[in-house]
Tab-separated table of C-alpha atoms in Angstrom:
chain	number	residue	atom	x	y	z
A	1	MET	CA	0.000	0.000	0.000
A	2	LEU	CA	1.239	3.461	-0.780
A	3	ALA	CA	2.077	4.869	2.597
A	4	ARG	CA	0.351	8.059	3.753
A	5	THR	CA	3.264	10.260	4.716
A	6	VAL	CA	2.584	12.920	7.326
A	7	GLY	CA	4.974	15.809	7.308
A	8	VAL	CA	5.075	18.825	9.544
A	9	VAL	CA	2.243	19.732	11.896
A	10	CYS	CA	1.520	23.433	11.674
A	11	ALA	CA	-0.569	26.061	13.463
A	12	ALA	CA	-2.405	29.005	11.875
A	13	SER	CA	-4.350	31.279	14.233
A	14	MET	CA	-5.990	28.689	16.512
A	15	LEU	CA	-6.122	25.980	13.838
A	16	THR	CA	-3.864	22.943	13.528
A	17	LEU	CA	-2.770	22.029	10.011
A	18	ALA	CA	-0.965	18.949	8.749
A	19	LEU	CA	0.685	18.403	5.393
A	20	VAL	CA	-0.273	15.061	3.911
A	21	GLY	CA	1.298	12.967	1.191
A	22	CYS	CA	-0.126	10.269	-1.082
A	23	GLN	CA	-1.721	6.895	-0.548
A	24	GLY	CA	-2.485	3.819	-2.658
A	25	SER	CA	-2.251	0.053	-2.538
A	26	SER	CA	-1.229	-3.000	-4.476
A	27	ASP	CA	-4.311	-4.761	-3.095
A	28	PRO	CA	-7.275	-2.481	-3.891
A	29	PRO	CA	-10.964	-3.048	-3.224
A	30	ASP	CA	-13.239	-3.540	-6.227
A	31	ASP	CA	-15.563	-0.642	-5.444
A	32	GLY	CA	-15.328	2.936	-4.270
A	33	GLY	CA	-17.516	4.419	-1.581
A	34	SER	CA	-20.179	7.043	-1.042
A	35	PRO	CA	-18.618	10.415	-0.200
A	36	THR	CA	-20.410	12.722	2.189
A	37	SER	CA	-21.569	16.186	1.158
A	38	PRO	CA	-19.032	18.954	1.852
A	39	ARG	CA	-19.891	22.026	3.915
A	40	PRO	CA	-17.928	25.290	4.222
A	41	LEU	CA	-16.123	25.929	7.523
A	42	ARG	CA	-16.095	29.340	9.162
A	43	SER	CA	-12.911	31.100	10.270
A	44	PRO	CA	-12.280	32.945	13.545
A	45	SER	CA	-9.971	35.344	11.737
A	46	GLY	CA	-8.000	35.841	8.567
A	47	TYR	CA	-8.546	37.152	5.065
A	48	GLY	CA	-11.966	35.677	4.154
A	49	ALA	CA	-15.247	34.979	5.932
A	50	VAL	CA	-14.597	31.266	5.412
A	51	PHE	CA	-11.141	30.029	6.361
A	52	LEU	CA	-9.384	28.750	3.219
A	53	ALA	CA	-12.509	28.596	1.076
A	54	VAL	CA	-12.340	27.369	-2.530
A	55	ASP	CA	-10.195	29.662	-4.743
A	56	GLU	CA	-8.595	31.374	-1.743
A	57	CYS	CA	-4.845	31.213	-1.176
A	58	SER	CA	-2.394	30.495	1.600
A	59	SER	CA	1.148	31.437	2.475
A	60	ARG	CA	3.621	28.823	3.640
A	61	GLY	CA	5.989	29.521	6.508
A	62	ARG	CA	8.462	27.261	8.258
A	63	THR	CA	5.892	26.340	10.902
A	64	SER	CA	2.492	27.564	9.664
A	65	PHE	CA	0.071	28.159	6.803
A	66	ASN	CA	-1.954	31.394	6.807
A	67	GLU	CA	-4.750	32.603	4.534
A	68	VAL	CA	-3.696	35.540	2.337
A	69	PRO	CA	-5.097	37.289	-0.771
A	70	CYS	CA	-4.132	35.416	-3.939
A	71	SER	CA	-2.608	38.676	-5.228
A	72	SER	CA	-0.190	38.763	-2.282
A	73	GLU	CA	3.473	38.016	-2.916
A	74	ARG	CA	3.217	35.636	0.047
A	75	ALA	CA	0.596	33.453	-1.664
A	76	VAL	CA	2.007	30.053	-2.639
A	77	ALA	CA	-1.005	27.721	-2.989
A	78	LYS	CA	-4.722	27.902	-3.851
A	79	VAL	CA	-7.649	25.899	-2.435
A	80	VAL	CA	-9.157	23.682	-5.147
A	81	ALA	CA	-11.660	21.928	-2.835
A	82	ARG	CA	-12.786	22.332	0.783
A	83	TYR	CA	-14.568	19.710	2.891
A	84	GLU	CA	-15.727	19.156	6.455
A	85	GLY	CA	-14.713	16.111	8.477
A	86	LEU	CA	-11.880	13.646	7.941
A	87	PRO	CA	-10.484	12.760	4.498
A	88	SER	CA	-11.182	9.094	5.253
A	89	ASP	CA	-14.879	9.905	5.698
A	90	GLY	CA	-15.341	12.561	3.025
A	91	PRO	CA	-14.791	13.098	-0.701
A	92	ALA	CA	-11.349	12.547	-2.175
A	93	CYS	CA	-9.406	15.623	-3.221
A	94	PRO	CA	-9.336	16.420	-6.954
A	95	ALA	CA	-6.597	14.783	-8.990
A	96	ALA	CA	-4.795	18.133	-9.417
A	97	THR	CA	-4.227	18.466	-5.644
A	98	ASP	CA	-0.568	18.897	-4.627
A	99	PHE	CA	-1.086	18.603	-0.862
A	100	VAL	CA	-3.815	18.563	1.787
A	101	LEU	CA	-4.186	20.763	4.853
A	102	HIS	CA	-5.999	19.182	7.807
A	103	ILE	CA	-7.839	21.712	9.991
A	104	SER	CA	-8.686	20.866	13.576
A	105	GLU	CA	-11.920	21.841	15.300
A	106	ASN	CA	-11.878	25.216	17.067
A	107	ARG	CA	-14.863	26.418	19.131
A	108	PRO	CA	-13.873	29.291	21.452
A	109	ALA	CA	-15.843	29.382	24.716
A	110	SER	CA	-16.234	33.173	24.461
A	111	ASP	CA	-17.622	33.134	20.906
A	112	GLU	CA	-21.295	34.229	20.873
A	113	ASN	CA	-22.241	34.475	17.190
A	114	GLY	CA	-20.364	31.492	15.777
A	115	ASP	CA	-17.881	33.558	13.763
A	116	GLY	CA	-14.944	32.038	15.620
A	117	ALA	CA	-16.087	28.425	15.377
A	118	VAL	CA	-14.325	26.130	12.913
A	119	ALA	CA	-15.288	22.484	12.490
A	120	GLN	CA	-12.773	19.799	11.664
A	121	GLY	CA	-12.073	19.637	7.955
A	122	TYR	CA	-9.506	19.633	5.175
A	123	ALA	CA	-8.496	21.831	2.248
A	124	CYS	CA	-7.150	20.413	-1.023
A	125	MET	CA	-4.317	22.700	-2.158
A	126	ARG	CA	-2.526	23.289	-5.474
A	127	ASN	CA	0.750	25.183	-5.713
A	128	LEU	CA	0.523	28.442	-7.653
A	129	GLU	CA	3.819	27.613	-9.354
A	130	ALA	CA	5.659	24.427	-10.281
A	131	PRO	CA	6.498	21.876	-9.086
A	132	HIS	CA	3.118	20.138	-8.991
A	133	PRO	CA	3.630	16.746	-7.301
A	134	GLY	CA	-0.083	15.984	-7.740
A	135	ASP	CA	0.153	15.989	-11.544
A	136	PRO	CA	0.487	12.615	-13.333
A	137	GLY	CA	4.062	11.422	-12.896
A	138	GLY	CA	4.849	14.173	-10.369
A	139	GLY	CA	5.721	11.752	-7.596
A	140	GLY	CA	3.372	13.024	-4.893
A	141	GLY	CA	-0.031	14.481	-4.086
A	142	PRO	CA	-2.757	12.910	-1.934
A	143	ARG	CA	-3.970	10.627	-4.737
A	144	THR	CA	-2.430	8.152	-7.123
A	145	VAL	CA	-3.688	8.836	-10.659
A	146	VAL	CA	-3.221	7.436	-14.162
A	147	GLY	CA	0.264	8.404	-15.325
A	148	ASP	CA	1.863	8.126	-11.874
A	149	CYS	CA	4.876	5.917	-11.214
A	150	VAL	CA	5.640	3.777	-8.179
A	151	TYR	CA	8.413	1.595	-6.775
A	152	SER	CA	8.355	-1.450	-4.500
A	153	ALA	CA	8.573	-0.485	-0.825
A	154	GLY	CA	8.354	-3.922	0.731
A	155	THR	CA	6.072	-6.943	0.614
A	156	GLY	CA	2.785	-5.869	-0.951
A	157	GLN	CA	3.647	-2.163	-0.724
A	158	VAL	CA	4.548	0.481	-3.281
A	159	ARG	CA	5.224	4.206	-3.095
A	160	GLU	CA	5.013	6.999	-5.611
A	161	THR	CA	8.086	8.502	-7.237
A	162	GLU	CA	8.754	10.899	-10.098
A	163	CYS	CA	8.381	9.240	-13.497
A	164	ASP	CA	11.294	11.232	-14.941
A	165	GLY	CA	13.716	9.594	-12.507
A	166	SER	CA	14.469	12.809	-10.621
A	167	GLY	CA	13.274	11.387	-7.284
A	168	GLU	CA	15.308	9.534	-4.671
A	169	ARG	CA	14.000	6.196	-5.971
A	170	ALA	CA	13.784	5.093	-9.606
A	171	PRO	CA	10.295	4.319	-10.966
A	172	GLN	CA	9.515	0.612	-11.434
A	173	TYR	CA	5.855	0.688	-12.534
A	174	ARG	CA	3.555	3.184	-14.256
A	175	VAL	CA	-0.235	3.325	-13.808
A	176	THR	CA	-1.643	3.245	-17.329
A	177	LYS	CA	-5.364	2.755	-16.772
A	178	ALA	CA	-8.099	3.157	-14.145
A	179	VAL	CA	-10.885	0.554	-14.041
A	180	THR	CA	-13.715	-0.627	-11.802
A	181	ALA	CA	-12.252	-4.092	-11.101
A	182	ARG	CA	-9.010	-6.016	-11.594
A	183	SER	CA	-10.623	-8.178	-14.260
A	184	ALA	CA	-10.902	-5.095	-16.491
A	185	CYS	CA	-7.136	-4.461	-16.517
A	186	PRO	CA	-5.276	-5.320	-19.732
A	187	PRO	CA	-3.114	-8.474	-19.928
A	188	SER	CA	0.053	-6.352	-19.732
A	189	THR	CA	-0.768	-5.361	-16.120
A	190	SER	CA	1.979	-6.239	-13.634
A	191	LEU	CA	0.579	-4.525	-10.538
A	192	TYR	CA	-2.771	-3.327	-9.154
A	193	VAL	CA	-2.837	0.014	-7.332
A	194	THR	CA	-5.672	1.614	-5.356
A	195	LEU	CA	-6.857	4.896	-6.866
A	196	GLY	CA	-10.200	5.387	-5.122
A	197	GLY	CA	-13.256	6.999	-6.684
A	198	ALA	CA	-15.541	5.484	-9.313
A	199	GLU	CA	-12.644	3.565	-10.900
A	200	PRO	CA	-10.662	2.463	-7.840
A	201	VAL	CA	-8.275	-0.011	-9.477
A	202	GLY	CA	-5.130	1.209	-11.210
A	203	CYS	CA	-3.527	-1.072	-13.788
A	204	ALA	CA	0.261	-0.628	-13.690
A	205	VAL	CA	2.892	-1.954	-16.099
A	206	LYS	CA	6.530	-2.698	-15.316
A	207	LEU	CA	9.036	-0.152	-16.666
């Protein structure tokens, strides 16, 4: 299974953010799941009325992410999707997502009108400039997509790496097709990788 790699844990205002990597598997299920409906989350402070709403931007410091106008020179990434709850319970981020910010629940005791309350959720982010690890072959992102490359990381496990060979590990397989079940993969398939969504099985060929 592609390991979910958790990087730094950050704090912005009174929110806790975590940078998340990608996940997949060489032993995928044959069906997807029913995502829950997303809801916007309110912010206690910051640039917009909704903290990191869709199409809003964030800065990236050494220890924190803060919402800033997209025209700001500090802006480095834009929100492409915004959901409430945990990623494991909600919709998957779009394929173009470079990284995910997890936002912890914040309900100040002194807040009377609800403006400072923020429910637990996550924001799917895309860098404003290259590199874009979430793109096919980019070697990262929260999802494995058609065009991505992986290498063996142990018994029954694979991890993503850059298809152009610029990563720390050389690519060994490339995902060439997404299907609903393993039986739909072409005969050339050497490995099955979990993609999630309506076509959760990735058919990968050996490089």
